[in-house]
mmCIF file of C-alpha atoms and ligand atoms in Angstrom:
data_model
loop_
_atom_site.group_PDB
_atom_site.id
_atom_site.type_symbol
_atom_site.label_atom_id
_atom_site.label_comp_id
_atom_site.label_asym_id
_atom_site.label_seq_id
_atom_site.Cartn_x
_atom_site.Cartn_y
_atom_site.Cartn_z
ATOM 1 C CA MET L 171 145.132 98.764 94.222
ATOM 2 C CA SER L 172 143.707 95.577 95.719
ATOM 3 C CA LEU L 173 139.991 94.950 95.398
ATOM 4 C CA GLU L 174 139.894 92.810 98.474
ATOM 5 C CA PHE L 175 138.010 94.709 101.144
ATOM 6 C CA ASP L 176 139.301 92.867 104.214
ATOM 7 C CA GLY L 177 140.242 95.532 106.786
ATOM 8 C CA ALA L 178 139.377 98.409 104.433
ATOM 9 C CA CYS L 179 137.551 101.463 105.786
ATOM 10 C CA VAL L 180 134.239 101.721 103.920
ATOM 11 C CA VAL L 181 131.684 104.505 104.497
ATOM 12 C CA VAL L 182 128.048 104.046 103.427
ATOM 13 C CA THR L 183 125.648 106.994 103.582
ATOM 14 C CA GLY L 184 121.985 106.149 104.012
ATOM 15 C CA GLY L 185 123.428 102.925 105.453
ATOM 16 C CA GLY L 186 120.615 102.395 107.938
ATOM 17 C CA HIS L 187 117.991 101.177 105.466
ATOM 18 C CA GLY L 188 117.450 99.719 101.995
ATOM 19 C CA ILE L 189 120.279 99.647 99.461
ATOM 20 C CA GLY L 190 122.707 101.343 101.877
ATOM 21 C CA ARG L 191 121.959 98.762 104.567
ATOM 22 C CA ALA L 192 122.578 95.955 102.042
ATOM 23 C CA LEU L 193 125.864 97.564 100.894
ATOM 24 C CA ALA L 194 126.998 97.959 104.523
ATOM 25 C CA GLU L 195 126.224 94.290 105.255
ATOM 26 C CA ARG L 196 127.920 93.114 102.038
ATOM 27 C CA PHE L 197 131.137 95.046 102.716
ATOM 28 C CA ALA L 198 131.143 93.834 106.338
ATOM 29 C CA ALA L 199 130.806 90.244 105.102
ATOM 30 C CA GLU L 200 133.976 90.872 103.042
ATOM 31 C CA GLY L 201 135.826 91.878 106.223
ATOM 32 C CA ALA L 202 135.614 95.654 105.718
ATOM 33 C CA LYS L 203 135.376 98.080 108.645
ATOM 34 C CA VAL L 204 132.122 99.810 107.847
ATOM 35 C CA VAL L 205 130.904 103.258 108.892
ATOM 36 C CA VAL L 206 127.112 103.382 108.753
ATOM 37 C CA ALA L 207 126.073 107.001 108.205
ATOM 38 C CA ASP L 208 122.411 107.958 108.273
ATOM 39 C CA ILE L 209 120.262 110.947 109.178
ATOM 40 C CA HIS L 210 118.093 108.488 111.148
ATOM 41 C CA ALA L 211 120.314 107.730 114.163
ATOM 42 C CA PRO L 212 118.527 104.585 115.478
ATOM 43 C CA ARG L 213 118.757 102.978 112.026
ATOM 44 C CA ALA L 214 122.478 103.704 111.793
ATOM 45 C CA GLU L 215 122.986 102.274 115.302
ATOM 46 C CA LYS L 216 120.983 99.123 114.585
ATOM 47 C CA VAL L 217 122.856 98.257 111.387
ATOM 48 C CA ALA L 218 126.272 99.202 112.802
ATOM 49 C CA GLN L 219 125.685 97.028 115.856
ATOM 50 C CA ARG L 220 124.628 94.083 113.701
ATOM 51 C CA ILE L 221 127.754 94.242 111.495
ATOM 52 C CA GLY L 222 130.297 95.405 114.085
ATOM 53 C CA GLY L 223 130.659 98.812 112.415
ATOM 54 C CA LEU L 224 130.524 102.423 113.557
ATOM 55 C CA ALA L 225 127.294 104.449 113.451
ATOM 56 C CA VAL L 226 127.613 108.119 112.530
ATOM 57 C CA PRO L 227 124.322 110.033 112.449
ATOM 58 C CA GLY L 228 124.317 113.052 110.149
ATOM 59 C CA ASP L 229 122.865 114.808 107.137
ATOM 60 C CA VAL L 230 124.687 114.315 103.810
ATOM 61 C CA ALA L 231 123.180 117.591 102.599
ATOM 62 C CA SER L 232 125.580 119.496 104.870
ATOM 63 C CA PRO L 233 129.221 119.926 103.762
ATOM 64 C CA GLU L 234 130.268 120.401 107.417
ATOM 65 C CA ALA L 235 128.558 117.142 108.446
ATOM 66 C CA MET L 236 130.321 115.370 105.552
ATOM 67 C CA ILE L 237 133.740 116.590 106.707
ATOM 68 C CA SER L 238 132.967 115.470 110.248
ATOM 69 C CA LEU L 239 131.714 112.055 109.011
ATOM 70 C CA VAL L 240 134.959 111.443 107.131
ATOM 71 C CA ALA L 241 137.063 112.603 110.115
ATOM 72 C CA ARG L 242 135.235 110.154 112.396
ATOM 73 C CA ALA L 243 135.672 107.334 109.877
ATOM 74 C CA VAL L 244 139.427 107.975 109.578
ATOM 75 C CA ASP L 245 139.817 108.216 113.377
ATOM 76 C CA ALA L 246 138.038 104.903 113.875
ATOM 77 C CA PHE L 247 139.221 102.791 110.943
ATOM 78 C CA GLY L 248 142.013 104.604 109.058
ATOM 79 C CA PRO L 249 141.998 106.140 105.546
ATOM 80 C CA VAL L 250 138.705 105.752 103.670
ATOM 81 C CA ARG L 251 139.182 103.260 100.813
ATOM 82 C CA VAL L 252 135.557 103.095 99.601
ATOM 83 C CA PHE L 253 132.945 105.820 99.972
ATOM 84 C CA CYS L 254 129.391 104.798 99.051
ATOM 85 C CA SER L 255 127.433 107.985 98.442
ATOM 86 C CA ASN L 256 124.049 106.318 98.614
ATOM 87 C CA ALA L 257 121.544 108.431 100.607
ATOM 88 C CA GLY L 258 118.753 109.859 98.484
ATOM 89 C CA ILE L 259 115.194 111.167 98.624
ATOM 90 C CA THR L 260 112.367 111.570 96.121
ATOM 91 C CA GLY L 261 111.603 115.201 97.108
ATOM 92 C CA GLY L 262 108.533 116.986 95.695
ATOM 93 C CA PHE L 263 106.812 115.916 92.511
ATOM 94 C CA GLY L 264 106.323 118.123 89.451
ATOM 95 C CA LEU L 265 106.791 121.759 88.526
ATOM 96 C CA GLU L 266 104.625 122.720 91.515
ATOM 97 C CA SER L 267 107.377 121.521 93.907
ATOM 98 C CA THR L 268 108.177 124.257 96.424
ATOM 99 C CA PRO L 269 111.552 126.056 96.478
ATOM 100 C CA ALA L 270 112.280 124.287 99.799
ATOM 101 C CA GLN L 271 111.624 120.852 98.235
ATOM 102 C CA ILE L 272 113.793 121.680 95.213
ATOM 103 C CA ASP L 273 116.594 122.953 97.451
ATOM 104 C CA GLU L 274 116.475 119.841 99.647
ATOM 105 C CA VAL L 275 116.435 117.301 96.801
ATOM 106 C CA THR L 276 119.322 119.135 95.113
ATOM 107 C CA ARG L 277 121.402 119.108 98.288
ATOM 108 C CA VAL L 278 120.714 115.464 99.163
ATOM 109 C CA ASN L 279 120.724 113.822 95.711
ATOM 110 C CA LEU L 280 123.302 115.948 93.901
ATOM 111 C CA LEU L 281 125.470 118.146 96.121
ATOM 112 C CA SER L 282 126.110 115.382 98.676
ATOM 113 C CA HIS L 283 128.186 113.564 96.025
ATOM 114 C CA VAL L 284 130.279 116.715 95.582
ATOM 115 C CA TRP L 285 130.739 117.187 99.378
ATOM 116 C CA ALA L 286 131.739 113.516 99.664
ATOM 117 C CA ALA L 287 134.299 113.708 96.856
ATOM 118 C CA GLN L 288 135.786 116.912 98.267
ATOM 119 C CA ALA L 289 136.083 115.242 101.668
ATOM 120 C CA VAL L 290 137.687 111.953 100.554
ATOM 121 C CA VAL L 291 139.343 112.183 97.120
ATOM 122 C CA PRO L 292 142.503 114.189 98.047
ATOM 123 C CA ALA L 293 143.377 111.701 100.818
ATOM 124 C CA MET L 294 142.524 108.724 98.565
ATOM 125 C CA VAL L 295 144.937 110.088 95.928
ATOM 126 C CA ALA L 296 147.612 110.584 98.607
ATOM 127 C CA HIS L 297 147.159 106.955 99.746
ATOM 128 C CA GLY L 298 147.426 105.492 96.230
ATOM 129 C CA GLY L 299 143.746 105.401 95.246
ATOM 130 C CA GLY L 300 140.211 104.691 96.313
ATOM 131 C CA HIS L 301 136.718 103.914 95.087
ATOM 132 C CA LEU L 302 133.611 106.108 94.971
ATOM 133 C CA VAL L 303 130.324 104.225 94.714
ATOM 134 C CA GLN L 304 127.428 106.480 93.742
ATOM 135 C CA THR L 305 123.894 105.157 94.156
ATOM 136 C CA LEU L 306 122.066 107.002 91.380
ATOM 137 C CA SER L 307 119.063 105.529 89.548
ATOM 138 C CA SER L 308 117.750 104.540 86.146
ATOM 139 C CA ALA L 309 116.411 108.134 86.317
ATOM 140 C CA ALA L 310 120.025 109.307 85.866
ATOM 141 C CA LEU L 311 120.163 107.735 82.398
ATOM 142 C CA ILE L 312 116.588 107.792 81.124
ATOM 143 C CA THR L 313 113.754 110.058 82.166
ATOM 144 C CA GLY L 314 110.611 108.197 83.183
ATOM 145 C CA PRO L 315 107.824 108.474 85.762
ATOM 146 C CA ALA L 316 110.126 109.670 88.599
ATOM 147 C CA PRO L 317 109.518 113.158 90.052
ATOM 148 C CA MET L 318 111.052 116.272 88.466
ATOM 149 C CA GLY L 319 113.619 117.014 91.193
ATOM 150 C CA TYR L 320 114.624 113.362 91.428
ATOM 151 C CA THR L 321 115.182 113.231 87.659
ATOM 152 C CA PHE L 322 117.319 116.338 87.281
ATOM 153 C CA THR L 323 119.404 115.672 90.398
ATOM 154 C CA LYS L 324 120.141 112.068 89.365
ATOM 155 C CA HIS L 325 121.099 113.217 85.831
ATOM 156 C CA GLY L 326 123.368 115.867 87.387
ATOM 157 C CA ALA L 327 124.920 113.350 89.755
ATOM 158 C CA LEU L 328 125.776 111.077 86.813
ATOM 159 C CA GLY L 329 127.492 114.017 85.088
ATOM 160 C CA PHE L 330 129.465 114.653 88.284
ATOM 161 C CA ALA L 331 130.425 110.967 88.538
ATOM 162 C CA GLU L 332 131.692 110.981 84.929
ATOM 163 C CA TRP L 333 133.638 114.185 85.637
ATOM 164 C CA ILE L 334 135.347 112.730 88.711
ATOM 165 C CA GLN L 335 136.218 109.504 86.856
ATOM 166 C CA LEU L 336 137.735 111.460 83.966
ATOM 167 C CA ALA L 337 139.540 114.018 86.127
ATOM 168 C CA TYR L 338 140.925 111.584 88.729
ATOM 169 C CA GLY L 339 141.042 108.179 87.001
ATOM 170 C CA ASP L 340 144.764 108.492 86.315
ATOM 171 C CA ARG L 341 145.338 109.286 90.006
ATOM 172 C CA GLY L 342 143.877 105.996 91.236
ATOM 173 C CA ILE L 343 140.230 106.981 91.704
ATOM 174 C CA LYS L 344 137.599 104.546 90.427
ATOM 175 C CA VAL L 345 133.913 105.443 90.240
ATOM 176 C CA THR L 346 131.058 102.945 90.081
ATOM 177 C CA CYS L 347 127.472 104.152 89.590
ATOM 178 C CA LEU L 348 124.574 101.951 90.661
ATOM 179 C CA CYS L 349 121.569 102.802 88.457
ATOM 180 C CA PRO L 350 118.629 100.526 89.317
ATOM 181 C CA ASN L 351 114.984 100.916 88.483
ATOM 182 C CA LEU L 352 112.665 99.782 91.317
ATOM 183 C CA VAL L 353 114.254 98.272 94.440
ATOM 184 C CA ASN L 354 112.418 96.819 97.447
ATOM 185 C CA THR L 355 113.290 99.573 99.956
ATOM 186 C CA GLY L 356 111.806 102.478 101.872
ATOM 187 C CA MET L 357 111.441 104.403 98.623
ATOM 188 C CA ILE L 358 108.640 102.113 97.549
ATOM 189 C CA GLY L 359 107.143 101.589 101.003
ATOM 190 C CA ARG L 360 109.249 98.886 102.692
ATOM 191 C CA ASN L 361 109.823 99.450 106.394
ATOM 192 C CA GLU L 362 112.865 97.577 107.708
ATOM 193 C CA ASP L 363 112.433 99.276 111.100
ATOM 194 C CA ASP L 364 109.243 97.269 111.464
ATOM 195 C CA GLU L 365 109.070 94.411 108.938
ATOM 196 C CA GLU L 366 105.677 93.455 110.419
ATOM 197 C CA ALA L 367 104.370 96.669 108.871
ATOM 198 C CA GLY L 368 104.643 94.960 105.487
ATOM 199 C CA THR L 369 106.911 95.334 102.498
ATOM 200 C CA ILE L 370 105.989 96.839 99.170
ATOM 201 C CA SER L 371 103.014 99.149 98.943
ATOM 202 C CA ALA L 372 100.757 98.776 95.909
ATOM 203 C CA LEU L 373 102.574 100.104 92.841
ATOM 204 C CA PRO L 374 100.931 101.180 89.610
ATOM 205 C CA GLU L 375 101.177 98.560 86.858
ATOM 206 C CA GLY L 376 103.781 98.955 84.134
ATOM 207 C CA LEU L 377 106.661 100.195 86.288
ATOM 208 C CA GLY L 378 108.669 96.996 85.791
ATOM 209 C CA ASP L 379 110.384 94.433 88.034
ATOM 210 C CA VAL L 380 111.347 95.115 91.631
ATOM 211 C CA VAL L 381 114.797 93.817 92.626
ATOM 212 C CA GLU L 382 116.129 93.244 96.144
ATOM 213 C CA PRO L 383 118.699 95.588 97.721
ATOM 214 C CA GLU L 384 120.981 92.563 98.261
ATOM 215 C CA ASP L 385 121.099 92.024 94.459
ATOM 216 C CA CYS L 386 122.160 95.663 94.048
ATOM 217 C CA ALA L 387 124.936 95.235 96.626
ATOM 218 C CA GLU L 388 126.145 91.973 95.064
ATOM 219 C CA GLN L 389 126.254 93.466 91.570
ATOM 220 C CA THR L 390 127.973 96.616 92.828
ATOM 221 C CA LEU L 391 130.870 94.683 94.359
ATOM 222 C CA ALA L 392 131.156 92.576 91.193
ATOM 223 C CA ALA L 393 131.296 95.757 89.075
ATOM 224 C CA MET L 394 133.918 97.293 91.378
ATOM 225 C CA ARG L 395 136.071 94.184 91.023
ATOM 226 C CA ALA L 396 135.627 94.206 87.238
ATOM 227 C CA GLY L 397 136.458 97.955 87.106
ATOM 228 C CA ARG L 398 133.066 98.801 85.593
ATOM 229 C CA PHE L 399 131.579 102.304 85.814
ATOM 230 C CA LEU L 400 127.917 101.354 85.488
ATOM 231 C CA VAL L 401 125.822 98.809 87.402
ATOM 232 C CA LEU L 402 122.426 98.064 85.840
ATOM 233 C CA PRO L 403 120.437 95.560 87.936
ATOM 234 C CA HIS L 404 117.563 95.970 85.424
ATOM 235 C CA PRO L 405 118.963 95.116 81.948
ATOM 236 C CA GLN L 406 116.061 96.902 80.201
ATOM 237 C CA VAL L 407 117.452 100.217 81.492
ATOM 238 C CA GLY L 408 120.603 99.641 79.431
ATOM 239 C CA LYS L 409 118.489 98.839 76.354
ATOM 240 C CA SER L 410 116.447 102.019 76.744
ATOM 241 C CA PHE L 411 119.620 104.085 77.273
ATOM 242 C CA ARG L 412 121.066 102.686 74.022
ATOM 243 C CA ARG L 413 117.813 103.456 72.157
ATOM 244 C CA LYS L 414 117.953 107.019 73.467
ATOM 245 C CA GLY L 415 121.536 107.389 72.190
ATOM 246 C CA GLU L 416 120.633 105.972 68.780
ATOM 247 C CA ASN L 417 117.583 108.159 68.136
ATOM 248 C CA TYR L 418 116.735 110.743 70.806
ATOM 249 C CA ASP L 419 113.520 112.009 69.127
ATOM 250 C CA LEU L 420 112.099 108.532 68.621
ATOM 251 C CA TRP L 421 112.972 107.652 72.215
ATOM 252 C CA ILE L 422 111.136 110.793 73.469
ATOM 253 C CA ASP L 423 108.034 109.855 71.418
ATOM 254 C CA HIS L 424 108.041 106.277 72.761
ATOM 255 C CA THR L 425 108.641 107.397 76.336
ATOM 256 C CA ALA L 426 105.851 109.981 76.141
ATOM 257 C CA GLN L 427 103.447 107.226 74.979
ATOM 258 C CA ARG L 428 104.573 104.935 77.805
ATOM 259 C CA LEU L 429 104.138 107.665 80.439
ATOM 260 C CA ARG L 430 100.672 108.533 79.101
ATOM 261 C CA ALA L 431 99.710 104.875 79.490
ATOM 262 C CA LEU L 432 100.809 105.018 83.143
ATOM 263 C CA ARG L 433 98.570 108.039 83.874
ATOM 264 C CA PRO L 434 95.090 106.700 84.646
ATOM 265 C CA GLY L 435 93.418 110.061 83.804
ATOM 266 C CA ASP L 436 94.693 109.793 80.209
ATOM 267 C CA ASN L 437 93.250 106.290 79.715
ATOM 268 C CA PRO L 438 89.445 106.455 79.721
HETATM 269 N N1 NAD H 168 114.294 102.004 95.949
HETATM 270 C C1 NAD H 168 114.310 102.278 94.669
HETATM 271 O O1 NAD H 168 113.393 101.901 93.912
HETATM 272 C C2 NAD H 168 115.484 103.034 94.097
HETATM 273 C C3 NAD H 168 115.683 103.007 92.700
HETATM 274 C C4 NAD H 168 116.759 103.687 92.170
HETATM 275 C C5 NAD H 168 117.629 104.365 92.981
HETATM 276 N N2 NAD H 168 117.433 104.395 94.326
HETATM 277 C C6 NAD H 168 118.387 105.158 95.143
HETATM 278 O O2 NAD H 168 118.899 104.334 96.175
HETATM 279 C C7 NAD H 168 119.399 105.176 97.209
HETATM 280 C C8 NAD H 168 119.027 104.577 98.548
HETATM 281 O O3 NAD H 168 117.620 104.634 98.679
HETATM 282 P P1 NAD H 168 116.756 103.373 99.136
HETATM 283 O O4 NAD H 168 115.951 102.958 98.001
HETATM 284 O O5 NAD H 168 117.619 102.397 99.819
HETATM 285 O O6 NAD H 168 115.766 104.117 100.152
HETATM 286 P P2 NAD H 168 115.507 103.943 101.716
HETATM 287 O O7 NAD H 168 114.510 105.002 102.018
HETATM 288 O O8 NAD H 168 115.185 102.539 102.044
HETATM 289 O O9 NAD H 168 116.888 104.296 102.423
HETATM 290 C C9 NAD H 168 117.442 105.583 102.363
HETATM 291 C C10 NAD H 168 118.220 105.853 103.647
HETATM 292 O O10 NAD H 168 118.854 107.141 103.484
HETATM 293 C C11 NAD H 168 118.681 107.890 104.680
HETATM 294 N N3 NAD H 168 118.728 109.315 104.351
HETATM 295 C C12 NAD H 168 117.779 110.050 103.720
HETATM 296 N N4 NAD H 168 118.171 111.336 103.646
HETATM 297 C C13 NAD H 168 119.393 111.402 104.232
HETATM 298 C C14 NAD H 168 120.292 112.467 104.469
HETATM 299 N N5 NAD H 168 120.008 113.721 104.090
HETATM 300 N N6 NAD H 168 121.462 112.198 105.091
HETATM 301 C C15 NAD H 168 121.757 110.932 105.499
HETATM 302 N N7 NAD H 168 120.933 109.886 105.322
HETATM 303 C C16 NAD H 168 119.757 110.124 104.688
HETATM 304 C C17 NAD H 168 117.327 107.453 105.211
HETATM 305 O O11 NAD H 168 117.194 107.697 106.612
HETATM 306 C C18 NAD H 168 117.317 105.950 104.882
HETATM 307 O O12 NAD H 168 117.838 105.193 105.951
HETATM 308 C C19 NAD H 168 118.841 106.570 96.941
HETATM 309 O O13 NAD H 168 119.853 107.401 96.425
HETATM 310 C C20 NAD H 168 117.772 106.317 95.902
HETATM 311 O O14 NAD H 168 117.565 107.440 95.068
HETATM 312 C C21 NAD H 168 116.381 103.733 94.897
#
């Protein structure tokens, strides 16, 4: 199927801020008809208005809301050609995370990808194909300083993305997974609702480079056009992933040392 997006119906969840906002703008610039879905209604409205898209407020954690989002997208712009399952949260921190935090992060970061695929893939297959873009994280490939729930949900979401690609690839479904390390968005303190409020909050040293959401969007479209599964805006993530595959035990030892160095209490 054509990888020109002019006139295509594209849905972006978490499209009101950060990487989702940049993806929505990038697809709109290509001529796509973009549905901006976000739990934060004013953000969805603001971005949709700016790009001439449709705002659909809703929670990706709910399978019913996902079905209704897709129905509204199809009503407005026709069959969904690209679904960007992008919304995500950090959710809790370590083992002390509450059951409610663990439930929420699992629903938003993992199950939302399943609800999205259930809602769009059968119709994509019937229309000759479609593309699922999953915003995951470097934490899907390599465990690092990210919180517990974030880490296991992103790993699980990568497994789901591989499964969908393998099960539906021969029926015209392409999957592209965006796996960045740090990006200049709400997750690290940027506030696009009020840019005067400042951008990045102070980050601990040693976490690596911060890339812009626009770079992520640009590289995602390039990967889609090249038919690539993985998008790695931080090349060192790919290197670490290869090291892990070559020698898991050595990689665990090195990572443990690196994480200890990031914990101020362990460095008198
Ligand atoms: N920023 C980073 O450093 C970074 C790194 C790797 C991966 N990611 C991933 O990028 C994705 C986008 O995050 P971001 O960095 O742009 O953060 P962000 O906070 O700037 O934007 C996230 C958007 O998702 C929306 N959202 C949150 N929960 C939702 C829900 N349940 N339903 C619908 N919308 C919801 C928020 O309202 C917000 O507009 C996430 O999946 C995140 O895990 C971010």
